[in-house]
Coordinates of C-alpha atoms and ligand atoms in Angstrom, one line a residue:
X250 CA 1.8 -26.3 -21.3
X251 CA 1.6 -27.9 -17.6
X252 CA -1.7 -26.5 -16.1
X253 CA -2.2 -26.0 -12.3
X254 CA -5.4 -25.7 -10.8
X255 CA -5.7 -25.1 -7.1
X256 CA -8.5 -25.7 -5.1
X257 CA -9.3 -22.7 -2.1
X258 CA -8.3 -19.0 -2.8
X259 CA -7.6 -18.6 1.0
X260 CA -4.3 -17.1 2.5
X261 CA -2.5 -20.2 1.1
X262 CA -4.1 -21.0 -2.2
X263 CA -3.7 -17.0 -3.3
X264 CA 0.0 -16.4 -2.1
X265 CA 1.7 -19.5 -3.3
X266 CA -0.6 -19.7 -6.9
X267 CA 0.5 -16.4 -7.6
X268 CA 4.5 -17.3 -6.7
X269 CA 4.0 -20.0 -8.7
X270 CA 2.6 -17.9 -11.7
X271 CA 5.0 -15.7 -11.7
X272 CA 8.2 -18.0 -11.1
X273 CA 7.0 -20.5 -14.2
X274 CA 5.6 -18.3 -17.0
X275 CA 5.3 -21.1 -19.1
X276 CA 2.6 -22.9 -16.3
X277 CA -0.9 -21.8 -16.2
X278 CA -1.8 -21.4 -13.0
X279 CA -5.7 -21.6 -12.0
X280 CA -7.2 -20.8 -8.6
X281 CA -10.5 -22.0 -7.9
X282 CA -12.9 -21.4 -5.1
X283 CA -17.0 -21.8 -4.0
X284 CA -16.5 -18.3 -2.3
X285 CA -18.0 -16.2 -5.1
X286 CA -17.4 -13.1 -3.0
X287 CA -13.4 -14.5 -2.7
X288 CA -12.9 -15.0 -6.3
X289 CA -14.6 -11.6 -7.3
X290 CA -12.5 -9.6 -4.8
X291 CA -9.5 -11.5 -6.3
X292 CA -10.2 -10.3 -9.5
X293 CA -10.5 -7.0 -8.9
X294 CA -8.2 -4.3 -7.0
X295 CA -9.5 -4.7 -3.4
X296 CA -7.6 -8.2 -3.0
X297 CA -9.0 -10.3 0.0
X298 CA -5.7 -10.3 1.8
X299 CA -3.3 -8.3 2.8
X300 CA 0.0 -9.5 2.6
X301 CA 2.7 -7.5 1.9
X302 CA 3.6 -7.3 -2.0
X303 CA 1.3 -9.7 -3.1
X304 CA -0.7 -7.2 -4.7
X305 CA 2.4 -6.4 -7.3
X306 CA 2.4 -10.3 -7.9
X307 CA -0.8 -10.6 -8.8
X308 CA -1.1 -7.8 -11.0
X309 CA 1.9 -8.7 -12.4
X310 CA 0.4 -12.0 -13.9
X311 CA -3.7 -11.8 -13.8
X312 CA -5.1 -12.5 -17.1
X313 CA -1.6 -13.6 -17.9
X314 CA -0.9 -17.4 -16.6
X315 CA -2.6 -16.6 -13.2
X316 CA -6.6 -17.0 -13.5
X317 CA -9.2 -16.8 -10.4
X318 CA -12.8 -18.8 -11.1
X319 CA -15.2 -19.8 -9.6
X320 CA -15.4 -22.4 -12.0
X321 CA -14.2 -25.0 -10.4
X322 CA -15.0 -28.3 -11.9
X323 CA -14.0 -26.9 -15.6
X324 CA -10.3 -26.2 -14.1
X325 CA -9.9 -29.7 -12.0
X326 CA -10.8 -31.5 -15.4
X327 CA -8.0 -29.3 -17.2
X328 CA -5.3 -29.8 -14.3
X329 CA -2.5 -32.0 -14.5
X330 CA -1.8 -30.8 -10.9
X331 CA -4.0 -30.3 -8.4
X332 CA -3.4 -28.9 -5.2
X333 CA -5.8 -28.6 -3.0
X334 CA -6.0 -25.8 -0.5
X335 CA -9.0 -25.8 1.7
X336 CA -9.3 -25.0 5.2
X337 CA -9.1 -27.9 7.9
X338 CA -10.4 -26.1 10.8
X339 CA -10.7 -28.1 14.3
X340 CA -14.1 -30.3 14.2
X341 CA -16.5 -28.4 17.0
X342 CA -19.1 -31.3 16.9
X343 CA -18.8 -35.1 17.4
X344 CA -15.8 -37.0 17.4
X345 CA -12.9 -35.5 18.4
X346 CA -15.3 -32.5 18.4
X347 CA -12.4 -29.7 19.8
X348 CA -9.2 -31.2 18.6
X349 CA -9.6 -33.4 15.5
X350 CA -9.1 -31.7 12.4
X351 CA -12.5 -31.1 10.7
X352 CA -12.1 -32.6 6.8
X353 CA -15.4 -32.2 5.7
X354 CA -14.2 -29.4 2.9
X355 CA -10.9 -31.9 2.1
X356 CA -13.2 -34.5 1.4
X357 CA -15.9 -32.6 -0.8
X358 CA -13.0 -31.7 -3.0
X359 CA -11.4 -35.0 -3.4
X360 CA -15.2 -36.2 -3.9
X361 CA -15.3 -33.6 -6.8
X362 CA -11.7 -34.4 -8.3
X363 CA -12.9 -37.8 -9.1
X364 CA -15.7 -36.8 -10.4
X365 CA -14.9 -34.8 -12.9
X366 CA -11.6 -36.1 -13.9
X367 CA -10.9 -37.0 -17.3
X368 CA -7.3 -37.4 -17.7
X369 CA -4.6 -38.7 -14.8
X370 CA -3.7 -36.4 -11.9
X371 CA -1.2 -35.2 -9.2
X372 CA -3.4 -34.6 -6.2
X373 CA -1.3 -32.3 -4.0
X374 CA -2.1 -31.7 -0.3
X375 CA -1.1 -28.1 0.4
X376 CA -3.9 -28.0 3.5
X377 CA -2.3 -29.2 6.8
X378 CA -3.7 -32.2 7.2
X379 CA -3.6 -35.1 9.9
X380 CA -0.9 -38.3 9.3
X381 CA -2.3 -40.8 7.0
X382 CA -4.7 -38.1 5.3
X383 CA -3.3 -39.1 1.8
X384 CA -4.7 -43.0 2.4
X385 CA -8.1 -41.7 2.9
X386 CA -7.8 -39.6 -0.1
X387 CA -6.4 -42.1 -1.9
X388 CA -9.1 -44.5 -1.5
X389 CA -11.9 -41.7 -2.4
X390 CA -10.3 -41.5 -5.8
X391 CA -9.0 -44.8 -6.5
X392 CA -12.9 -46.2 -5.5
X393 CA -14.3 -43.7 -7.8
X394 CA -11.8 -44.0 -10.7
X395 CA -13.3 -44.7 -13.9
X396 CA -9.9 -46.3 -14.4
X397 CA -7.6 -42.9 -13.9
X398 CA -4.3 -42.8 -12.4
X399 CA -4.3 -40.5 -9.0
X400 CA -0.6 -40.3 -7.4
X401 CA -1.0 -38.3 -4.3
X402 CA 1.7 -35.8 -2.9
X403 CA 2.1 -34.1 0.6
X404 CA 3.4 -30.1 0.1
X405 CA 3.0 -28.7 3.1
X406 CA 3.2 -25.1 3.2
X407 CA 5.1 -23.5 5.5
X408 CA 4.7 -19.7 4.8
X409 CA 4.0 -17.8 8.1
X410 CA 1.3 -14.8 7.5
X411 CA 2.9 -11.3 7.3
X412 CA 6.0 -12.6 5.6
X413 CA 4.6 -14.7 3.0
X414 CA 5.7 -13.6 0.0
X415 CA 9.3 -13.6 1.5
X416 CA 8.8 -16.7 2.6
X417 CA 7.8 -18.3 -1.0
X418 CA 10.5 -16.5 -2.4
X419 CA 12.8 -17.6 -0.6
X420 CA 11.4 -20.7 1.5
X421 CA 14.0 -22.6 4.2
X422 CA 12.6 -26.0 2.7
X423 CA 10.0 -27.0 0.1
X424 CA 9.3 -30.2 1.5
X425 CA 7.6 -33.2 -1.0
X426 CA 5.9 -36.6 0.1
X427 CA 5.0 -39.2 -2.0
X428 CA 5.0 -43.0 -2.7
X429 CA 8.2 -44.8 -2.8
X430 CA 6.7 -46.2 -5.8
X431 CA 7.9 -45.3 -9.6
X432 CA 4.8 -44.0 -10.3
X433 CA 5.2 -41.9 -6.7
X434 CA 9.0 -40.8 -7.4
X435 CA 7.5 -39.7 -11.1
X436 CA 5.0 -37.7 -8.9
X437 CA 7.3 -36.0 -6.8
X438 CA 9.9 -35.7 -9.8
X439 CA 6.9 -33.5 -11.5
X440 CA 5.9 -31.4 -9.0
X441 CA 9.7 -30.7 -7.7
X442 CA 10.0 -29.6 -11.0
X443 CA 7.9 -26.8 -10.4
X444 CA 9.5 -25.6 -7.7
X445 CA 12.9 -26.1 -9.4
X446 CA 12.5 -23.0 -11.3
X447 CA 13.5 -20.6 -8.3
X448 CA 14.0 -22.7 -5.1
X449 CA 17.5 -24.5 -5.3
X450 CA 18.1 -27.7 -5.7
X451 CA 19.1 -28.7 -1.9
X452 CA 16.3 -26.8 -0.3
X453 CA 13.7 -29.5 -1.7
X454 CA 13.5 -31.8 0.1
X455 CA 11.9 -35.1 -0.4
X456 CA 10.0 -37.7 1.8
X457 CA 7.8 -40.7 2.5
X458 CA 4.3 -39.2 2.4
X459 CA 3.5 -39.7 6.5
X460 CA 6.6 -37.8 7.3
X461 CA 5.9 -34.9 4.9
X462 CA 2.2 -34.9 6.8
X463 CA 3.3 -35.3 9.8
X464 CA 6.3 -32.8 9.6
X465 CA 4.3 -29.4 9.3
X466 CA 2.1 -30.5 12.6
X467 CA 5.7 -30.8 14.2
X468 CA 6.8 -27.8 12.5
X469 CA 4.0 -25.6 14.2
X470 CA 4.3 -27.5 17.4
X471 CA 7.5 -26.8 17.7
X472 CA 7.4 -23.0 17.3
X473 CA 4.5 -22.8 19.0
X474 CA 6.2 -24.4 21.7
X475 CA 8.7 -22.1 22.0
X476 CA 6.3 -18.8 22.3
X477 CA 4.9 -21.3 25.2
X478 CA 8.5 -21.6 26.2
X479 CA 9.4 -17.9 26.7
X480 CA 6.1 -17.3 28.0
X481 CA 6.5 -19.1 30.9
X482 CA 9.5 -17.7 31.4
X483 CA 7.9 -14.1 31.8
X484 CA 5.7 -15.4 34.4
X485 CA 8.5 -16.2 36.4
X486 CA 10.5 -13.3 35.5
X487 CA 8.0 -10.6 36.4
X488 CA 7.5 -12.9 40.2
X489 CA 11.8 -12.7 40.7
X490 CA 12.4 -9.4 39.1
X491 CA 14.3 -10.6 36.0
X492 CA 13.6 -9.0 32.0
X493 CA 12.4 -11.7 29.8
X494 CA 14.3 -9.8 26.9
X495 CA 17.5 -10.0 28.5
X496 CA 16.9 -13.5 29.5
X497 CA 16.0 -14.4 25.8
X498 CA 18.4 -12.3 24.8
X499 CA 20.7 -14.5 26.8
X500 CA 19.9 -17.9 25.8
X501 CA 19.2 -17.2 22.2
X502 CA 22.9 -16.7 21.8
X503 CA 23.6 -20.6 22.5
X504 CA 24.1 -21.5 18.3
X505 CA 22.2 -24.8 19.2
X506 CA 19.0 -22.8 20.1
X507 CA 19.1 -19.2 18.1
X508 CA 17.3 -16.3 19.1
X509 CA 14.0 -16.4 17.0
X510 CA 10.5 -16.9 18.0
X511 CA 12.0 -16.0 21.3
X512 CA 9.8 -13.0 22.2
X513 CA 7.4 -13.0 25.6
X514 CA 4.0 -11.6 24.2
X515 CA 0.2 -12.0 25.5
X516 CA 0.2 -15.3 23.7
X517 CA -0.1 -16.4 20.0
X518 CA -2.6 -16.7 17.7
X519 CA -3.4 -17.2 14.1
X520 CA -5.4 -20.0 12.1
X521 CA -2.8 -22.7 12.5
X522 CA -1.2 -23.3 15.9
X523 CA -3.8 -23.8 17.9
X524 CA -5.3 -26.2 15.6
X525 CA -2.6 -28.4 14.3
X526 CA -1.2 -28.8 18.1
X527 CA -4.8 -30.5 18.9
X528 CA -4.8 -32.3 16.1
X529 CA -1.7 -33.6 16.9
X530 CA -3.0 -34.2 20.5
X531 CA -6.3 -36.0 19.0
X532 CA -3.2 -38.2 16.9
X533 CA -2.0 -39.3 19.7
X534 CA -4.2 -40.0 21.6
X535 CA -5.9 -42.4 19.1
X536 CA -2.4 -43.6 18.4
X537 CA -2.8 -44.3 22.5
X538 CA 0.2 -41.9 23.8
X539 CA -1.3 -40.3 26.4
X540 CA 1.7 -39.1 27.5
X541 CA 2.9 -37.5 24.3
X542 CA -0.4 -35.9 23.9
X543 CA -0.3 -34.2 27.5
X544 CA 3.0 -33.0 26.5
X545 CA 2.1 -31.3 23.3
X546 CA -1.7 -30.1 24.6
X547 CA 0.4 -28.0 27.8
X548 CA 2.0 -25.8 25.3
X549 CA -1.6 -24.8 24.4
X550 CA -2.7 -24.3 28.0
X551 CA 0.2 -22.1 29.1
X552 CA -1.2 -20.1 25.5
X553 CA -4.4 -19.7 27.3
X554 CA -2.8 -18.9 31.1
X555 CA -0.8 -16.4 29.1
X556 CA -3.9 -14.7 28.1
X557 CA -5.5 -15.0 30.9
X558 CA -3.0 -13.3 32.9
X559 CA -2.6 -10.7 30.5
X560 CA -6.5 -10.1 31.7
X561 CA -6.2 -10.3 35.4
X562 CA -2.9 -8.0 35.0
X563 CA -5.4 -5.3 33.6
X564 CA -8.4 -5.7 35.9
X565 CA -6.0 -6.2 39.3
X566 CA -3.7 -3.7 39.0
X567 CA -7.4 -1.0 38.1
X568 CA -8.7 -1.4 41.4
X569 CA -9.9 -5.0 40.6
X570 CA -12.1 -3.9 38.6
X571 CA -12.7 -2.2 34.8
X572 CA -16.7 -1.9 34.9
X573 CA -17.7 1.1 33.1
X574 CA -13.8 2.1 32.4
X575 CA -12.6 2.7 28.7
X576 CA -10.1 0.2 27.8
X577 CA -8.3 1.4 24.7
X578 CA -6.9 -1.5 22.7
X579 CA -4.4 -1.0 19.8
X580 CA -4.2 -3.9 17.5
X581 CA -6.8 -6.8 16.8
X582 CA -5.4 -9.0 14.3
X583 CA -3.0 -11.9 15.4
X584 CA 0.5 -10.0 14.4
X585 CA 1.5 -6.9 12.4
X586 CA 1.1 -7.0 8.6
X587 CA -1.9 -8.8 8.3
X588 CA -5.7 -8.3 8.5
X589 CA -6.1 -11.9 9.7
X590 CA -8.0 -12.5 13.1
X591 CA -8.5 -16.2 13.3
X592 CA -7.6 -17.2 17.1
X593 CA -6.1 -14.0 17.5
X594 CA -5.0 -13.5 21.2
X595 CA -6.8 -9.9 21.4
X596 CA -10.4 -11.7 20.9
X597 CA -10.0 -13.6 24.4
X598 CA -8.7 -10.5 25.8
X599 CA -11.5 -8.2 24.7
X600 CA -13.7 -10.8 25.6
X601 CA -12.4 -11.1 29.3
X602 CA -12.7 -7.2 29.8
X603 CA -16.0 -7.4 28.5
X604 CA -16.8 -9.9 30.2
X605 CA -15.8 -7.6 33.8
X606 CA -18.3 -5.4 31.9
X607 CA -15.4 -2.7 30.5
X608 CA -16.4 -0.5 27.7
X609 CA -13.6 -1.6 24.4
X610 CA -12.6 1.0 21.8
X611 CA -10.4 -1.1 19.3
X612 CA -8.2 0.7 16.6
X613 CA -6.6 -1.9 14.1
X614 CA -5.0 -0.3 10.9
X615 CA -6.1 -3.6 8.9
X616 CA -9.3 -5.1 10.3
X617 CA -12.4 -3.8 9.6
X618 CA -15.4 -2.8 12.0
X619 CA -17.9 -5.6 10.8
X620 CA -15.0 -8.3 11.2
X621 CA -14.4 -7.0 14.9
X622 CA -17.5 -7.5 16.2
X623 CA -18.0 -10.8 14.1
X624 CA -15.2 -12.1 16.2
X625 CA -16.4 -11.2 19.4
X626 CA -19.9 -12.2 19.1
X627 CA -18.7 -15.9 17.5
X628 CA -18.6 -19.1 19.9
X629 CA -15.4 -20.7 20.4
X630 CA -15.5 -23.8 21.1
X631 CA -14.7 -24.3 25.0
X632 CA -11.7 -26.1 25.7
X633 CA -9.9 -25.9 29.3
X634 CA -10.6 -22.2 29.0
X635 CA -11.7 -20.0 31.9
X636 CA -15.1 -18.6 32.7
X637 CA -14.1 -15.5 32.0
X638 CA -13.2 -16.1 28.8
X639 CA -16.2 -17.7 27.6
X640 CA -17.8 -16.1 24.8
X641 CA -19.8 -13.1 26.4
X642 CA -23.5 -12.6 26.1
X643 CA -24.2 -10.3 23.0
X644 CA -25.5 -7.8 24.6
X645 CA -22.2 -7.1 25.9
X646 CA -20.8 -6.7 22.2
X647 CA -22.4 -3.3 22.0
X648 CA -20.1 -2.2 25.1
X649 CA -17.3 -2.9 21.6
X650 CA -16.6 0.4 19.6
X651 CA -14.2 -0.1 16.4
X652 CA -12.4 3.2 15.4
X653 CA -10.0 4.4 12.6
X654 CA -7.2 6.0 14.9
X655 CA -5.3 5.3 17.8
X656 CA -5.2 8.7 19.2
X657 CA -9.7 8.3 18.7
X658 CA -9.2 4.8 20.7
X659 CA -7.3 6.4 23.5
X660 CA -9.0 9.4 24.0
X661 CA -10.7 9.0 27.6
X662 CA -9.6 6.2 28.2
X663 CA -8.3 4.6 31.5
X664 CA -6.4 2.1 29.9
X665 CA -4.5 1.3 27.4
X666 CA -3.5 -2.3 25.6
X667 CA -1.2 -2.8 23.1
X668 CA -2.3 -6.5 21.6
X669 CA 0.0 -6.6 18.2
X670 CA 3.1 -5.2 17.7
X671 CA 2.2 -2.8 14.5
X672 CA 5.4 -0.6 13.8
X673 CA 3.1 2.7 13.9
X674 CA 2.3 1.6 17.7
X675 CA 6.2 2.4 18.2
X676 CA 5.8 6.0 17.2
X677 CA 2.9 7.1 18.2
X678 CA 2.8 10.7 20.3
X679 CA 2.4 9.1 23.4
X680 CA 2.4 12.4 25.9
X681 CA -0.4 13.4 23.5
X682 CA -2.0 10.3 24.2
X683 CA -1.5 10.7 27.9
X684 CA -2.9 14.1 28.0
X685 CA -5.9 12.7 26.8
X686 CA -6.2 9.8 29.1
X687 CA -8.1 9.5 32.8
X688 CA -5.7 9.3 35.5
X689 CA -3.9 7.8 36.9
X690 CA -2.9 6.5 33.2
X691 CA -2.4 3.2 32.1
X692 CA -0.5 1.0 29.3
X693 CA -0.5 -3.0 29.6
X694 CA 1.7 -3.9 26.6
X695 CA 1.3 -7.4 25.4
X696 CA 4.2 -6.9 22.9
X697 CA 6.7 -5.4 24.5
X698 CA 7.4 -2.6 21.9
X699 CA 6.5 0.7 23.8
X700 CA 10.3 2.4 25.7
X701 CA 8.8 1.4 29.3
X702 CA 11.1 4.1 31.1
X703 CA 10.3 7.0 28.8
X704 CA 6.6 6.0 29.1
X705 CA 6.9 6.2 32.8
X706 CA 8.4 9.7 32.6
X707 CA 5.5 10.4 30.6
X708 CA 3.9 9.1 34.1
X709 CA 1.7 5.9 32.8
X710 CA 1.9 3.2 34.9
X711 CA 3.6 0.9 32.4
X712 CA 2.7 -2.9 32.3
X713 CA 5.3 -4.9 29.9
X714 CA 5.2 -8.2 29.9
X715 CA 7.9 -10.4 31.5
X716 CA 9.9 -7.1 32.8
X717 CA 10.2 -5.9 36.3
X718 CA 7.2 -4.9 37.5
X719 CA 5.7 -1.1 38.2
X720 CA 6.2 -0.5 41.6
X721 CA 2.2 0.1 41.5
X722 CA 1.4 -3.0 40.2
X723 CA 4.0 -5.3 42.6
X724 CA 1.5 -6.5 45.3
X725 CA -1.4 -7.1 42.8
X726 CA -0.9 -10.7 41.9
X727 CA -2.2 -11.5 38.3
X728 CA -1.8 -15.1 38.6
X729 CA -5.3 -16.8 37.5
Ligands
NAI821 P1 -8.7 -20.1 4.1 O1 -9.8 -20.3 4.9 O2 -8.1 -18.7 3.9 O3 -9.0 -20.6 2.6 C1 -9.5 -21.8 2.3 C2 -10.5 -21.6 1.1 O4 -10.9 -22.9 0.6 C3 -11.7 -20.8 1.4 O5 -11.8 -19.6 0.5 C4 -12.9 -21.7 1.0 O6 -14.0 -21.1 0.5 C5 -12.2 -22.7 0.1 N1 -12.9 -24.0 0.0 C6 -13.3 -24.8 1.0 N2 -13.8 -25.9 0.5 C7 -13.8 -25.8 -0.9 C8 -14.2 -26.7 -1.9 N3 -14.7 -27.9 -1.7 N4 -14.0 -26.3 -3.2 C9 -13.4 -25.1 -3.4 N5 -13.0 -24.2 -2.5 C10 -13.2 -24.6 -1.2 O7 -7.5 -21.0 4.6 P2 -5.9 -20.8 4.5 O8 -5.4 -20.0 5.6 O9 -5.5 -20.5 3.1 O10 -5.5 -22.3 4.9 C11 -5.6 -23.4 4.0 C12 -4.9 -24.6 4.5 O11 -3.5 -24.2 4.6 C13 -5.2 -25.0 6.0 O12 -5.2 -26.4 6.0 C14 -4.2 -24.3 6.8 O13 -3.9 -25.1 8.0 C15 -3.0 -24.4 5.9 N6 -1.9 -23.4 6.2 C16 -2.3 -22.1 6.4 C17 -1.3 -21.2 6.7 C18 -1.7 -19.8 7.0 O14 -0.8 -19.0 7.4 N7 -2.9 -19.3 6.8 C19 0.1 -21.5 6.6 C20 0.4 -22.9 6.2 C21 -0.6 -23.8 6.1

């Protein structure tokens, strides 16, 4: 039997183990992790991520051919495969402190592969790593071999949050890297026989190992690039009077660009964009390409501007100011269908209305109270971004109150933000809502999902981003 052991129980590890288990009953699949408190909630029936039907999955095989531990070194000696899943957030201290990808946890693990290995391995990078990641790996095992063979693959993942089991279902591409050695095309023959048992044939696809690294940063440059895209676009279209759905509407239909990741929004978020575009900036730049790196590091500025505008719309068009007002704000984590909140867009917005002193009520059906004000109290670390969005002092944290319903968030309040496009924000009562509300009422929606005329019926003054603007709001610039 061909045992897997993967190292990191995170949103990546979890999902794609448990695909795995269930696809190839005759694998054993092993997740491992240091997180005790990880492992133990994935062993029990509180899981420590939601993601739509993963739960079925892993009930489906726990105990079976799907195993979670804690004991880590045990599995890694058992593995013939091991992927390694760890996070590789952006370094915050010393060399390329702020855009280099931090590897410290990458390294640790390959440190403990060799080790404890007794038999020879597929090391598999599942983590988005930099290019030429695999060398450096390569030459922590090979140094410490005890004469073991090590072939080393690059398997990006390219799940996206929300949709993840889908996505591992039925991925676009699996994509494999290796050596163009025999030993390598053995490797990559192994692994793409895991895979094999549901993805067909022609959606594997298989690669040099720099290409396969390098490919997923381009992958989320590229679609990060085009939120960037659209969301310039709004800016303009709310100074000329044109609808940023119509116009994406419109050039989406042109088959050579298609009309996905084409929606205007308060900006993007999530653990990976942000990230892998400064690593990819920091790669550059060492690779000395200024000018590719200035390319790729504007997508993340207009992310910030985006943001940043979203804020000014809300305090401008309140009498320039939201001191002491209730803001009400609908949705914390970085999209609908997941409890995630890494770079989520609605922590710099919070934190710019705190930071003009505004009291926050925050109602999100899938992040919890404690994780909330974690978030907001938490330093970022401080790259081109305004003052205003600097993490605030804690004492304005308490001016933060986390509820468990929308109409609770609202009630009072002056304003109104919708920060993630939840389906239950589409249906909520929202002339009960109003009638609660201070007047003159206000709804700043950084998703576009509310029905902007019916709102304004209602009588909100309605904020939408990218659409022609409330007549109320047409000579109160936003532009930061
Ligand atoms: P995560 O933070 O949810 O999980 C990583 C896990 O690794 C943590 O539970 C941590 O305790 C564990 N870990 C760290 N060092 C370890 C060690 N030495 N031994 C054992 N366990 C260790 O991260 P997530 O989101 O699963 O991401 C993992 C990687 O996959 C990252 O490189 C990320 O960029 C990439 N990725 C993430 C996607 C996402 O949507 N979250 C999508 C595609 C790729």
């Amino acid at each position: 039997m061909v045992k897997i052991c993967c190292i990191g129980a995170g949103y990546v590890g979890g999902a794609t183990m448990a695909v795995i288990a269930l696809k190839c009953p005759s694998i054993e699949v092993a997740v491992v992790d240091i997180s005790v408190s990880r492992i133990t909630a994935w062993n029990s029936d509180q899981l420590p991520i939601y993601e739509p039907g993963l739960d079925e999955v892993v009930k489906q095989r726990r105990g079976k051919n799907l195993f979670f531990s804690t004991d880590v070194e045990k599995h890694v000696a058992e593995a013939d495969i091991v992927f390694v899943s760890v996070n590789t957030p952006t370094k915050t201290q010393g060399l390329g402190a702020g855009k280099a990808a931090d590897l410290t946890y990458w390294e640790s693990a390959a440190r403990m592969i060799a080790d404890v290995s007794k038999s020879d391995k597929i090391v598999v990078e599942k983590s988005t790593v930099p290019v030429k990641t695999a060398e450096a790996i390569e030459k922590i095992l090979t140094h410490n071999s005890k004469g073991i063979k090590y072939q080393i693959l690059s398997n990006p993942e390219f799940l996206a949050e929300g949709t993840a089991m889908e996505d591992l279902f039925k991925p676009d591409r699996v994509l494999i890297g290796g050596r163009e050695t025999p030993d390598g095309h053995r490797a990559i023959k192994a692994l793409k026989d895991v895979y094999a048992y549901w993805v067909p044939e022609d959606r594997i696809i298989t690669t040099n190992l720099w290409s396969a690294e390098l490919s997923k940063l381009a992958a989320n440059a590229f679609l990060a690039q085009r939120i960037s895209s659209v969301n310039a676009m709004s800016a303009l279209c709310e100074a000329t009077g044109a609808d940023v759905s119509q116009v994406s509407h419109a050039v989406g239909k042109d088959t050579r660009i298609g009309p996905k990741f084409l929606n205007a929004s308060v900006g993007f978020g999530g653990s990976c964009f942000q990230k892998d575009i400064l690593n990819l900036v920091y790669i550059c730049q060492c690779n000395g390409l200024p000018e590719v790196a200035d390319y790729w590091k504007q997508v993340i500025k207009i992310n910030d501007y985006q943001k940043n505008r979203f804020v000014n719309r809300v305090v401008s068009s309140m009498f320039n100011t939201v001191s002491g007002k209730k803001i009400a704000i609908l949705g914390f984590a970085f999209k609908k269908d997941t409890g995630d909140t890494r770079e989520t867009p609605a922590m710099d917005v919070c934190k710019g209305l705190l930071g003009d002193k505004a009291n926050v009520s925050i109602y999100d059906p899938q992040v919890t109270e404690d994780q909330i004000q974690r978030d907001l109290s938490m330093n970022k670390f401080d790259w081109h971004h305004p003052v205003h969005l600097r993490p605030p002092s804690p004492t304005s944290v308490k001016q933060v109150s986390v509820v468990w319903d929308a109409y609770e968030a609202t009630k009072d309040a002056h304003g109104l933000c919708i920060l993630t496009e939840w389906d239950e924000f589409k249906t909520l009562d929202y002339q009960r809502i109003y009638n609660n509300m201070q007047k003159p009422a206000f709804v700043f929606d950084g998703r576009n999902i509310v029905n902007v005329e019916k709102l304004r019926e209602i009588g909100y003054i309605v904020y939408s981003i990218g659409k022609p603007l409330d007549p109320w709001l047409k000579d109160m610039p936003a532009v930061a």
